[in-house]
């Protein structure tokens, strides 16, 4: 029976979101957390973008060192030969790629303005796939942008061409959040049957259906005989109304009525990491968790009305589908209410040593402490807010990698 795998795109679609961004250290911590959670792949960034180069290389080094393992790190780029060449020039060690090109009549006419035919799109895509493998890629996913507004027979032809050139997966992008669970199910099933490749489902929430569409699409792919890969983002942060929320999607797969009886995750996902990853990502983006967010919102396990409170006290399953412990909630959080010593871009060694002492991190000498402090200062310059404990510990543990993450050299 084919299975469902999660490809999280927070570090690509999430950071592409208007008005929001992440520092390279924040993106790295997210990759580490996603790996700990058991996510199949993180779409970790843009290998053609100059300022991503050091970050992408550093994360591939972390993978090499076993710090980010077994999760795959995949880059996103346009399905154009020139972009593939540039990606391997900047990040030669990259092994997993998703190549994207628009396939709908709307985009071909409205964006390319008659400069490209439907066949040109297929030719560019297959040439890009060939180039990626020629440069040493191990897996190449092909993304049909605006797939939900693309004619089915053309999409099948596009997918078949991708398959002939060795593509690993076909990504069905509901770029505008236009699908509903019924339409995406049908499309995903037809593509799985007609193309014969695993189908990746990429949904947006413009009509409030990103999670529902994702699991309906996955069901379609599996009913069509292929594995399904669902694209998620942490807290649903993504372009416009956002993407399918990571935690909500996993909950929908594993807890919704009858679904898991037939449609299952391909590998174990540790849901107890949900609380930590949602909180950190909320802090890093500077976007509070919605009070009613599934699983991790402040009200997800709060009961007030008499009937509900009485019912949940008698037996939680009267009014809760899953327990808060399953999501890693329940531990009290320590909040300093008195004097607080923070780390920042102008911190000194004494305050820093105090903070590190609290985290029980020790240094072999003052020189080493000074070096780590310098890196922590740079990290603060880039994130504009105090670092969390895991970030500071990461810098102390991997100073050479941290230095790479913090090195941004424009126009060189
Ligand atoms: Zn998207």
mmCIF file of C-alpha atoms and ligand atoms in Angstrom:
data_model
loop_
_atom_site.group_PDB
_atom_site.id
_atom_site.type_symbol
_atom_site.label_atom_id
_atom_site.label_comp_id
_atom_site.label_asym_id
_atom_site.label_seq_id
_atom_site.Cartn_x
_atom_site.Cartn_y
_atom_site.Cartn_z
ATOM 1 C CA UNK A 1 0.000 0.000 0.000
ATOM 2 C CA UNK A 2 1.455 3.419 -0.919
ATOM 3 C CA UNK A 3 2.100 5.811 1.968
ATOM 4 C CA UNK A 4 2.128 9.497 2.885
ATOM 5 C CA UNK A 5 5.346 11.453 3.485
ATOM 6 C CA UNK A 6 5.714 15.017 4.708
ATOM 7 C CA UNK A 7 7.824 17.573 2.860
ATOM 8 C CA UNK A 8 7.899 20.722 4.964
ATOM 9 C CA UNK A 9 8.378 23.942 2.995
ATOM 10 C CA UNK A 10 8.585 26.487 5.833
ATOM 11 C CA UNK A 11 12.141 27.415 4.879
ATOM 12 C CA UNK A 12 11.035 28.107 1.306
ATOM 13 C CA UNK A 13 7.322 29.021 1.017
ATOM 14 C CA UNK A 14 7.273 30.260 4.628
ATOM 15 C CA UNK A 15 10.130 32.707 4.188
ATOM 16 C CA UNK A 16 8.712 33.793 0.827
ATOM 17 C CA UNK A 17 5.724 35.211 2.716
ATOM 18 C CA UNK A 18 5.269 38.968 2.420
ATOM 19 C CA UNK A 19 6.419 40.925 5.517
ATOM 20 C CA UNK A 20 7.992 37.852 7.155
ATOM 21 C CA UNK A 21 11.436 36.320 7.206
ATOM 22 C CA UNK A 22 13.869 34.153 9.159
ATOM 23 C CA UNK A 23 17.564 34.447 9.910
ATOM 24 C CA UNK A 24 19.810 31.687 8.619
ATOM 25 C CA UNK A 25 20.332 30.425 12.176
ATOM 26 C CA UNK A 26 16.545 30.298 12.706
ATOM 27 C CA UNK A 27 16.141 28.343 9.453
ATOM 28 C CA UNK A 28 18.826 25.939 10.647
ATOM 29 C CA UNK A 29 17.163 25.352 14.029
ATOM 30 C CA UNK A 30 13.898 24.650 12.158
ATOM 31 C CA UNK A 31 15.687 22.021 10.031
ATOM 32 C CA UNK A 32 17.054 20.400 13.193
ATOM 33 C CA UNK A 33 13.597 20.348 14.811
ATOM 34 C CA UNK A 34 11.937 18.973 11.643
ATOM 35 C CA UNK A 35 14.539 16.213 11.528
ATOM 36 C CA UNK A 36 13.960 15.359 15.189
ATOM 37 C CA UNK A 37 10.247 15.176 14.473
ATOM 38 C CA UNK A 38 10.761 12.626 11.672
ATOM 39 C CA UNK A 39 9.828 14.781 8.686
ATOM 40 C CA UNK A 40 10.844 13.191 5.378
ATOM 41 C CA UNK A 41 12.239 16.311 3.698
ATOM 42 C CA UNK A 42 12.739 19.983 4.413
ATOM 43 C CA UNK A 43 12.635 22.264 1.410
ATOM 44 C CA UNK A 44 15.419 24.245 2.984
ATOM 45 C CA UNK A 45 15.870 27.167 0.626
ATOM 46 C CA UNK A 46 16.930 28.655 -2.670
ATOM 47 C CA UNK A 47 20.269 27.425 -4.060
ATOM 48 C CA UNK A 48 20.335 30.099 -6.773
ATOM 49 C CA UNK A 49 20.083 32.925 -4.223
ATOM 50 C CA UNK A 50 23.464 34.337 -3.231
ATOM 51 C CA UNK A 51 22.644 35.020 0.420
ATOM 52 C CA UNK A 52 21.420 31.441 0.877
ATOM 53 C CA UNK A 53 24.710 29.897 -0.260
ATOM 54 C CA UNK A 54 26.523 29.699 3.090
ATOM 55 C CA UNK A 55 23.380 28.643 4.938
ATOM 56 C CA UNK A 56 22.608 25.825 2.473
ATOM 57 C CA UNK A 57 26.208 24.599 2.494
ATOM 58 C CA UNK A 58 26.345 24.731 6.291
ATOM 59 C CA UNK A 59 23.143 22.695 6.603
ATOM 60 C CA UNK A 60 24.449 20.089 4.151
ATOM 61 C CA UNK A 61 27.564 19.889 6.352
ATOM 62 C CA UNK A 62 25.310 19.320 9.369
ATOM 63 C CA UNK A 63 23.667 16.504 7.407
ATOM 64 C CA UNK A 64 27.092 15.075 6.639
ATOM 65 C CA UNK A 65 27.982 15.265 10.339
ATOM 66 C CA UNK A 66 24.793 13.404 11.222
ATOM 67 C CA UNK A 67 23.250 16.386 13.037
ATOM 68 C CA UNK A 68 20.454 16.605 10.447
ATOM 69 C CA UNK A 69 19.840 12.974 9.564
ATOM 70 C CA UNK A 70 17.979 11.125 8.042
ATOM 71 C CA UNK A 71 15.825 14.014 6.815
ATOM 72 C CA UNK A 72 16.475 15.093 3.246
ATOM 73 C CA UNK A 73 17.352 18.694 2.501
ATOM 74 C CA UNK A 74 15.872 19.817 -0.812
ATOM 75 C CA UNK A 75 16.419 23.041 -2.715
ATOM 76 C CA UNK A 76 13.791 24.900 -4.747
ATOM 77 C CA UNK A 77 14.508 26.540 -8.066
ATOM 78 C CA UNK A 78 12.958 27.339 -11.414
ATOM 79 C CA UNK A 79 12.981 24.554 -14.001
ATOM 80 C CA UNK A 80 15.441 26.373 -16.217
ATOM 81 C CA UNK A 81 18.868 25.039 -17.233
ATOM 82 C CA UNK A 82 20.578 28.302 -16.243
ATOM 83 C CA UNK A 83 19.148 28.091 -12.728
ATOM 84 C CA UNK A 84 20.227 24.460 -12.358
ATOM 85 C CA UNK A 85 23.788 25.379 -13.434
ATOM 86 C CA UNK A 86 23.844 28.290 -11.000
ATOM 87 C CA UNK A 87 22.477 26.145 -8.159
ATOM 88 C CA UNK A 88 25.300 23.610 -8.516
ATOM 89 C CA UNK A 89 27.853 26.392 -8.853
ATOM 90 C CA UNK A 90 26.720 27.883 -5.541
ATOM 91 C CA UNK A 91 25.887 24.674 -3.678
ATOM 92 C CA UNK A 92 27.787 21.823 -5.376
ATOM 93 C CA UNK A 93 26.942 19.251 -2.679
ATOM 94 C CA UNK A 94 23.161 19.630 -3.062
ATOM 95 C CA UNK A 95 21.477 16.288 -3.761
ATOM 96 C CA UNK A 96 17.726 16.889 -3.740
ATOM 97 C CA UNK A 97 15.919 19.467 -5.843
ATOM 98 C CA UNK A 98 12.446 20.569 -6.802
ATOM 99 C CA UNK A 99 12.258 22.330 -10.151
ATOM 100 C CA UNK A 100 9.280 24.591 -10.700
ATOM 101 C CA UNK A 101 7.539 25.870 -13.826
ATOM 102 C CA UNK A 102 4.043 27.238 -14.527
ATOM 103 C CA UNK A 103 1.715 24.925 -16.451
ATOM 104 C CA UNK A 104 -1.707 26.611 -16.578
ATOM 105 C CA UNK A 105 -3.088 28.412 -19.622
ATOM 106 C CA UNK A 106 -3.589 31.420 -17.342
ATOM 107 C CA UNK A 107 0.131 31.552 -16.500
ATOM 108 C CA UNK A 108 1.359 30.576 -19.971
ATOM 109 C CA UNK A 109 -0.747 33.335 -21.527
ATOM 110 C CA UNK A 110 -0.839 35.819 -18.650
ATOM 111 C CA UNK A 111 2.786 35.508 -17.506
ATOM 112 C CA UNK A 112 4.803 34.346 -20.500
ATOM 113 C CA UNK A 113 2.678 36.512 -22.849
ATOM 114 C CA UNK A 114 2.897 34.189 -25.832
ATOM 115 C CA UNK A 115 6.701 33.785 -25.561
ATOM 116 C CA UNK A 116 6.382 30.133 -24.538
ATOM 117 C CA UNK A 117 4.154 27.367 -25.862
ATOM 118 C CA UNK A 118 2.942 24.380 -23.871
ATOM 119 C CA UNK A 119 5.623 22.282 -25.580
ATOM 120 C CA UNK A 120 8.314 24.866 -24.698
ATOM 121 C CA UNK A 121 7.386 24.451 -21.030
ATOM 122 C CA UNK A 122 7.835 20.682 -21.266
ATOM 123 C CA UNK A 123 11.134 21.058 -23.142
ATOM 124 C CA UNK A 124 12.554 23.503 -20.592
ATOM 125 C CA UNK A 125 11.498 21.299 -17.706
ATOM 126 C CA UNK A 126 12.997 18.093 -19.139
ATOM 127 C CA UNK A 127 16.236 19.880 -20.043
ATOM 128 C CA UNK A 128 16.436 21.176 -16.456
ATOM 129 C CA UNK A 129 15.798 17.675 -15.046
ATOM 130 C CA UNK A 130 18.561 16.256 -17.273
ATOM 131 C CA UNK A 131 20.956 18.998 -16.164
ATOM 132 C CA UNK A 132 20.188 18.357 -12.485
ATOM 133 C CA UNK A 133 21.007 14.651 -12.805
ATOM 134 C CA UNK A 134 24.095 15.427 -14.879
ATOM 135 C CA UNK A 135 25.334 17.540 -11.948
ATOM 136 C CA UNK A 136 24.832 14.738 -9.446
ATOM 137 C CA UNK A 137 21.298 15.222 -8.112
ATOM 138 C CA UNK A 138 19.902 12.100 -6.435
ATOM 139 C CA UNK A 139 16.241 13.084 -6.473
ATOM 140 C CA UNK A 140 14.496 15.643 -8.643
ATOM 141 C CA UNK A 141 10.898 16.595 -8.075
ATOM 142 C CA UNK A 142 9.110 18.502 -10.809
ATOM 143 C CA UNK A 143 6.634 21.185 -9.748
ATOM 144 C CA UNK A 144 3.659 22.120 -11.888
ATOM 145 C CA UNK A 145 2.893 25.639 -10.695
ATOM 146 C CA UNK A 146 -0.800 26.528 -10.850
ATOM 147 C CA UNK A 147 -1.575 22.858 -11.526
ATOM 148 C CA UNK A 148 -5.141 23.274 -10.256
ATOM 149 C CA UNK A 149 -5.876 25.619 -13.167
ATOM 150 C CA UNK A 150 -4.047 23.414 -15.689
ATOM 151 C CA UNK A 151 -5.850 21.152 -18.152
ATOM 152 C CA UNK A 152 -5.648 17.553 -16.929
ATOM 153 C CA UNK A 153 -4.478 16.024 -20.201
ATOM 154 C CA UNK A 154 -1.655 18.570 -20.482
ATOM 155 C CA UNK A 155 -0.657 17.977 -16.873
ATOM 156 C CA UNK A 156 -0.487 14.228 -17.540
ATOM 157 C CA UNK A 157 1.660 14.865 -20.626
ATOM 158 C CA UNK A 158 3.911 17.159 -18.552
ATOM 159 C CA UNK A 159 4.210 14.499 -15.826
ATOM 160 C CA UNK A 160 4.933 11.714 -18.303
ATOM 161 C CA UNK A 161 7.745 13.760 -19.855
ATOM 162 C CA UNK A 162 9.164 14.372 -16.375
ATOM 163 C CA UNK A 163 9.023 10.656 -15.655
ATOM 164 C CA UNK A 164 10.752 9.774 -18.942
ATOM 165 C CA UNK A 165 13.627 12.010 -17.841
ATOM 166 C CA UNK A 166 13.881 10.313 -14.458
ATOM 167 C CA UNK A 167 11.968 12.729 -12.210
ATOM 168 C CA UNK A 168 11.276 11.292 -8.758
ATOM 169 C CA UNK A 169 7.955 13.006 -8.090
ATOM 170 C CA UNK A 170 5.394 15.324 -9.633
ATOM 171 C CA UNK A 171 4.353 18.234 -7.428
ATOM 172 C CA UNK A 172 0.763 19.308 -7.922
ATOM 173 C CA UNK A 173 0.689 22.940 -6.813
ATOM 174 C CA UNK A 174 -2.668 24.424 -5.927
ATOM 175 C CA UNK A 175 -0.835 27.720 -6.047
ATOM 176 C CA UNK A 176 -3.910 29.883 -5.500
ATOM 177 C CA UNK A 177 -5.763 27.645 -3.052
ATOM 178 C CA UNK A 178 -8.434 27.155 -5.730
ATOM 179 C CA UNK A 179 -9.135 23.438 -5.246
ATOM 180 C CA UNK A 180 -11.607 21.807 -2.891
ATOM 181 C CA UNK A 181 -11.231 18.279 -1.470
ATOM 182 C CA UNK A 182 -13.399 16.784 -4.226
ATOM 183 C CA UNK A 183 -11.550 18.362 -7.167
ATOM 184 C CA UNK A 184 -8.066 17.744 -5.807
ATOM 185 C CA UNK A 185 -8.882 14.117 -5.022
ATOM 186 C CA UNK A 186 -9.940 13.556 -8.641
ATOM 187 C CA UNK A 187 -6.905 15.367 -10.081
ATOM 188 C CA UNK A 188 -4.392 13.610 -7.842
ATOM 189 C CA UNK A 189 -5.883 10.208 -8.650
ATOM 190 C CA UNK A 190 -5.877 10.875 -12.398
ATOM 191 C CA UNK A 191 -2.280 12.080 -12.233
ATOM 192 C CA UNK A 192 -1.112 9.110 -10.199
ATOM 193 C CA UNK A 193 -2.761 6.738 -12.667
ATOM 194 C CA UNK A 194 -1.853 8.651 -15.815
ATOM 195 C CA UNK A 195 1.734 9.546 -14.945
ATOM 196 C CA UNK A 196 2.839 6.711 -12.691
ATOM 197 C CA UNK A 197 4.953 8.889 -10.385
ATOM 198 C CA UNK A 198 4.512 9.661 -6.682
ATOM 199 C CA UNK A 199 2.412 12.824 -6.337
ATOM 200 C CA UNK A 200 3.346 15.767 -4.152
ATOM 201 C CA UNK A 201 0.436 17.870 -2.934
ATOM 202 C CA UNK A 202 1.066 21.581 -2.379
ATOM 203 C CA UNK A 203 -1.950 23.473 -1.054
ATOM 204 C CA UNK A 204 -2.709 27.028 -0.005
ATOM 205 C CA UNK A 205 -5.406 28.319 2.309
ATOM 206 C CA UNK A 206 -7.059 31.077 0.277
ATOM 207 C CA UNK A 207 -10.419 29.351 0.684
ATOM 208 C CA UNK A 208 -9.637 27.866 4.093
ATOM 209 C CA UNK A 209 -9.118 24.321 2.835
ATOM 210 C CA UNK A 210 -5.343 23.750 2.768
ATOM 211 C CA UNK A 211 -5.282 20.844 5.246
ATOM 212 C CA UNK A 212 -8.502 19.254 3.942
ATOM 213 C CA UNK A 213 -7.251 19.526 0.360
ATOM 214 C CA UNK A 214 -3.880 18.057 1.334
ATOM 215 C CA UNK A 215 -5.302 14.871 2.782
ATOM 216 C CA UNK A 216 -7.882 14.578 -0.019
ATOM 217 C CA UNK A 217 -5.066 14.933 -2.565
ATOM 218 C CA UNK A 218 -2.983 12.350 -0.720
ATOM 219 C CA UNK A 219 -5.943 9.962 -0.753
ATOM 220 C CA UNK A 220 -6.290 10.512 -4.512
ATOM 221 C CA UNK A 221 -2.612 9.747 -5.139
ATOM 222 C CA UNK A 222 -2.766 6.582 -3.021
ATOM 223 C CA UNK A 223 -6.031 5.416 -4.604
ATOM 224 C CA UNK A 224 -4.259 5.975 -7.933
ATOM 225 C CA UNK A 225 -1.537 3.593 -6.776
ATOM 226 C CA UNK A 226 1.227 6.053 -5.862
ATOM 227 C CA UNK A 227 2.894 7.403 -2.733
ATOM 228 C CA UNK A 228 1.737 10.859 -1.657
ATOM 229 C CA UNK A 229 3.982 13.649 -0.391
ATOM 230 C CA UNK A 230 2.236 16.500 1.401
ATOM 231 C CA UNK A 231 3.793 19.943 1.575
ATOM 232 C CA UNK A 232 3.312 21.666 4.924
ATOM 233 C CA UNK A 233 4.578 24.732 6.740
ATOM 234 C CA UNK A 234 4.929 25.216 10.471
ATOM 235 C CA UNK A 235 1.927 27.151 11.812
ATOM 236 C CA UNK A 236 0.672 27.315 8.220
ATOM 237 C CA UNK A 237 2.890 30.330 7.496
ATOM 238 C CA UNK A 238 3.193 30.798 3.733
ATOM 239 C CA UNK A 239 2.257 33.023 0.834
ATOM 240 C CA UNK A 240 -0.962 35.012 1.421
ATOM 241 C CA UNK A 241 -3.389 32.887 3.506
ATOM 242 C CA UNK A 242 -0.615 30.350 4.017
ATOM 243 C CA UNK A 243 -0.055 26.634 3.474
ATOM 244 C CA UNK A 244 -1.256 23.414 5.095
ATOM 245 C CA UNK A 245 -0.211 23.618 8.758
ATOM 246 C CA UNK A 246 2.314 20.906 9.671
ATOM 247 C CA UNK A 247 0.790 19.818 12.977
ATOM 248 C CA UNK A 248 -2.825 20.082 11.775
ATOM 249 C CA UNK A 249 -1.989 18.002 8.697
ATOM 250 C CA UNK A 250 -0.388 15.225 10.743
ATOM 251 C CA UNK A 251 -3.351 15.308 13.137
ATOM 252 C CA UNK A 252 -5.764 15.126 10.200
ATOM 253 C CA UNK A 253 -3.927 12.099 8.773
ATOM 254 C CA UNK A 254 -3.656 10.248 12.060
ATOM 255 C CA UNK A 255 -6.804 11.288 13.966
ATOM 256 C CA UNK A 256 -9.585 12.104 11.518
ATOM 257 C CA UNK A 257 -12.513 9.755 11.077
ATOM 258 C CA UNK A 258 -11.524 6.485 9.383
ATOM 259 C CA UNK A 259 -8.634 8.058 7.445
ATOM 260 C CA UNK A 260 -5.695 6.239 9.039
ATOM 261 C CA UNK A 261 -7.369 2.865 8.600
ATOM 262 C CA UNK A 262 -6.215 2.928 4.990
ATOM 263 C CA UNK A 263 -3.978 5.989 4.465
ATOM 264 C CA UNK A 264 -0.897 6.021 6.625
ATOM 265 C CA UNK A 265 2.320 7.896 7.131
ATOM 266 C CA UNK A 266 5.346 6.242 5.556
ATOM 267 C CA UNK A 267 7.489 6.770 8.622
ATOM 268 C CA UNK A 268 6.955 7.500 12.282
ATOM 269 C CA UNK A 269 6.448 11.168 13.133
ATOM 270 C CA UNK A 270 7.066 12.244 16.705
ATOM 271 C CA UNK A 271 4.089 14.503 17.435
ATOM 272 C CA UNK A 272 5.457 15.310 20.895
ATOM 273 C CA UNK A 273 7.807 17.761 19.138
ATOM 274 C CA UNK A 274 4.825 19.805 17.918
ATOM 275 C CA UNK A 275 4.656 22.266 20.771
ATOM 276 C CA UNK A 276 8.359 23.099 20.620
ATOM 277 C CA UNK A 277 8.534 23.573 16.852
ATOM 278 C CA UNK A 278 5.328 25.638 16.746
ATOM 279 C CA UNK A 279 6.467 27.906 19.600
ATOM 280 C CA UNK A 280 9.952 28.435 18.192
ATOM 281 C CA UNK A 281 8.695 29.180 14.686
ATOM 282 C CA UNK A 282 6.113 31.586 16.044
ATOM 283 C CA UNK A 283 8.878 33.408 17.937
ATOM 284 C CA UNK A 284 11.257 33.365 14.971
ATOM 285 C CA UNK A 285 8.670 34.802 12.544
ATOM 286 C CA UNK A 286 7.310 37.155 15.194
ATOM 287 C CA UNK A 287 3.797 35.826 14.538
ATOM 288 C CA UNK A 288 1.846 34.684 17.631
ATOM 289 C CA UNK A 289 0.112 31.305 17.561
ATOM 290 C CA UNK A 290 -3.612 31.784 16.926
ATOM 291 C CA UNK A 291 -5.596 31.071 20.108
ATOM 292 C CA UNK A 292 -7.651 28.503 18.181
ATOM 293 C CA UNK A 293 -4.802 26.877 16.242
ATOM 294 C CA UNK A 294 -5.250 23.081 16.099
ATOM 295 C CA UNK A 295 -3.221 21.293 18.751
ATOM 296 C CA UNK A 296 -0.899 24.117 19.726
ATOM 297 C CA UNK A 297 -3.221 27.113 20.176
ATOM 298 C CA UNK A 298 -3.807 28.415 23.720
ATOM 299 C CA UNK A 299 -7.407 27.198 23.598
ATOM 300 C CA UNK A 300 -6.775 23.800 21.992
ATOM 301 C CA UNK A 301 -7.281 22.089 25.358
ATOM 302 C CA UNK A 302 -9.156 24.800 27.281
ATOM 303 C CA UNK A 303 -12.686 24.158 28.542
ATOM 304 C CA UNK A 304 -14.957 26.635 30.276
ATOM 305 C CA UNK A 305 -18.615 25.876 29.725
ATOM 306 C CA UNK A 306 -20.152 23.731 32.475
ATOM 307 C CA UNK A 307 -21.140 20.796 30.330
ATOM 308 C CA UNK A 308 -17.776 20.567 28.550
ATOM 309 C CA UNK A 309 -15.689 21.068 31.690
ATOM 310 C CA UNK A 310 -17.677 18.441 33.569
ATOM 311 C CA UNK A 311 -17.435 16.042 30.634
ATOM 312 C CA UNK A 312 -13.696 16.455 30.104
ATOM 313 C CA UNK A 313 -12.973 16.000 33.821
ATOM 314 C CA UNK A 314 -14.905 12.730 33.815
ATOM 315 C CA UNK A 315 -13.163 11.498 30.686
ATOM 316 C CA UNK A 316 -11.010 13.718 28.398
ATOM 317 C CA UNK A 317 -12.219 11.798 25.336
ATOM 318 C CA UNK A 318 -15.694 13.186 25.947
ATOM 319 C CA UNK A 319 -14.537 16.518 24.484
ATOM 320 C CA UNK A 320 -10.974 16.039 23.202
ATOM 321 C CA UNK A 321 -9.920 13.997 20.151
ATOM 322 C CA UNK A 322 -6.322 13.707 21.357
ATOM 323 C CA UNK A 323 -4.385 14.482 24.489
ATOM 324 C CA UNK A 324 -2.190 17.536 25.034
ATOM 325 C CA UNK A 325 0.682 15.229 26.089
ATOM 326 C CA UNK A 326 0.694 13.752 22.586
ATOM 327 C CA UNK A 327 1.729 17.175 21.277
ATOM 328 C CA UNK A 328 4.434 17.716 23.863
ATOM 329 C CA UNK A 329 2.343 20.099 25.968
ATOM 330 C CA UNK A 330 1.832 20.090 29.690
ATOM 331 C CA UNK A 331 5.257 21.098 31.008
ATOM 332 C CA UNK A 332 5.121 24.417 32.864
ATOM 333 C CA UNK A 333 7.155 27.142 31.152
ATOM 334 C CA UNK A 334 9.697 29.156 33.064
ATOM 335 C CA UNK A 335 9.202 32.895 32.692
ATOM 336 C CA UNK A 336 11.627 35.262 34.428
ATOM 337 C CA UNK A 337 9.656 37.829 36.436
ATOM 338 C CA UNK A 338 12.598 39.449 38.197
ATOM 339 C CA UNK A 339 15.994 40.570 36.942
ATOM 340 C CA UNK A 340 16.821 39.296 33.495
ATOM 341 C CA UNK A 341 20.180 39.157 31.751
ATOM 342 C CA UNK A 342 19.720 38.797 27.981
ATOM 343 C CA UNK A 343 22.145 38.193 25.154
ATOM 344 C CA UNK A 344 22.234 40.790 22.422
ATOM 345 C CA UNK A 345 24.493 42.317 19.818
ATOM 346 C CA UNK A 346 26.180 44.477 22.495
ATOM 347 C CA UNK A 347 26.434 41.841 25.240
ATOM 348 C CA UNK A 348 29.602 41.570 27.322
ATOM 349 C CA UNK A 349 31.446 38.511 28.559
ATOM 350 C CA UNK A 350 30.170 38.741 32.138
ATOM 351 C CA UNK A 351 26.467 38.797 31.245
ATOM 352 C CA UNK A 352 27.063 36.136 28.621
ATOM 353 C CA UNK A 353 28.847 33.820 31.053
ATOM 354 C CA UNK A 354 25.923 34.273 33.436
ATOM 355 C CA UNK A 355 23.419 33.260 30.730
ATOM 356 C CA UNK A 356 25.547 30.289 29.659
ATOM 357 C CA UNK A 357 25.985 29.175 33.257
ATOM 358 C CA UNK A 358 22.194 29.033 33.589
ATOM 359 C CA UNK A 359 22.108 26.707 30.564
ATOM 360 C CA UNK A 360 24.917 24.648 32.097
ATOM 361 C CA UNK A 361 27.190 25.223 29.115
ATOM 362 C CA UNK A 362 30.846 25.481 30.084
ATOM 363 C CA UNK A 363 33.850 26.712 28.129
ATOM 364 C CA UNK A 364 37.377 25.395 28.235
ATOM 365 C CA UNK A 365 38.828 28.906 28.636
ATOM 366 C CA UNK A 366 38.013 32.600 28.439
ATOM 367 C CA UNK A 367 39.213 32.813 24.868
ATOM 368 C CA UNK A 368 36.688 30.206 23.761
ATOM 369 C CA UNK A 369 33.916 31.965 25.699
ATOM 370 C CA UNK A 370 34.848 35.232 23.973
ATOM 371 C CA UNK A 371 34.657 33.574 20.562
ATOM 372 C CA UNK A 372 31.212 32.101 21.208
ATOM 373 C CA UNK A 373 30.000 35.442 22.555
ATOM 374 C CA UNK A 374 31.144 37.126 19.340
ATOM 375 C CA UNK A 375 29.129 34.624 17.288
ATOM 376 C CA UNK A 376 26.083 35.096 19.542
ATOM 377 C CA UNK A 377 26.353 38.861 19.006
ATOM 378 C CA UNK A 378 26.345 38.392 15.243
ATOM 379 C CA UNK A 379 23.355 36.065 15.490
ATOM 380 C CA UNK A 380 21.536 38.813 17.376
ATOM 381 C CA UNK A 381 22.425 41.389 14.736
ATOM 382 C CA UNK A 382 20.698 39.158 12.175
ATOM 383 C CA UNK A 383 17.613 38.141 14.168
ATOM 384 C CA UNK A 384 16.933 41.396 16.078
ATOM 385 C CA UNK A 385 15.746 39.511 19.136
ATOM 386 C CA UNK A 386 17.226 37.521 22.005
ATOM 387 C CA UNK A 387 18.300 34.029 21.007
ATOM 388 C CA UNK A 388 16.536 31.070 22.553
ATOM 389 C CA UNK A 389 18.499 28.473 24.501
ATOM 390 C CA UNK A 390 18.724 25.979 21.624
ATOM 391 C CA UNK A 391 20.243 28.638 19.369
ATOM 392 C CA UNK A 392 22.925 29.548 21.901
ATOM 393 C CA UNK A 393 23.701 25.899 22.598
ATOM 394 C CA UNK A 394 23.916 25.283 18.840
ATOM 395 C CA UNK A 395 26.469 28.090 18.459
ATOM 396 C CA UNK A 396 28.504 26.802 21.409
ATOM 397 C CA UNK A 397 28.471 23.265 20.009
ATOM 398 C CA UNK A 398 29.119 24.047 16.336
ATOM 399 C CA UNK A 399 30.989 27.370 16.220
ATOM 400 C CA UNK A 400 32.494 26.774 12.761
ATOM 401 C CA UNK A 401 29.062 26.027 11.267
ATOM 402 C CA UNK A 402 27.557 28.998 13.110
ATOM 403 C CA UNK A 403 30.249 31.252 11.674
ATOM 404 C CA UNK A 404 29.325 30.090 8.187
ATOM 405 C CA UNK A 405 25.612 30.715 8.830
ATOM 406 C CA UNK A 406 26.355 34.213 10.061
ATOM 407 C CA UNK A 407 28.641 35.161 7.205
ATOM 408 C CA UNK A 408 26.840 37.290 4.662
ATOM 409 C CA UNK A 409 29.070 38.951 2.108
ATOM 410 C CA UNK A 410 27.120 41.017 -0.385
ATOM 411 C CA UNK A 411 28.278 41.763 -3.933
ATOM 412 C CA UNK A 412 31.502 39.835 -3.888
HETATM 413 ZN ZN1 LIG B 1 3.251 27.721 -2.361
#
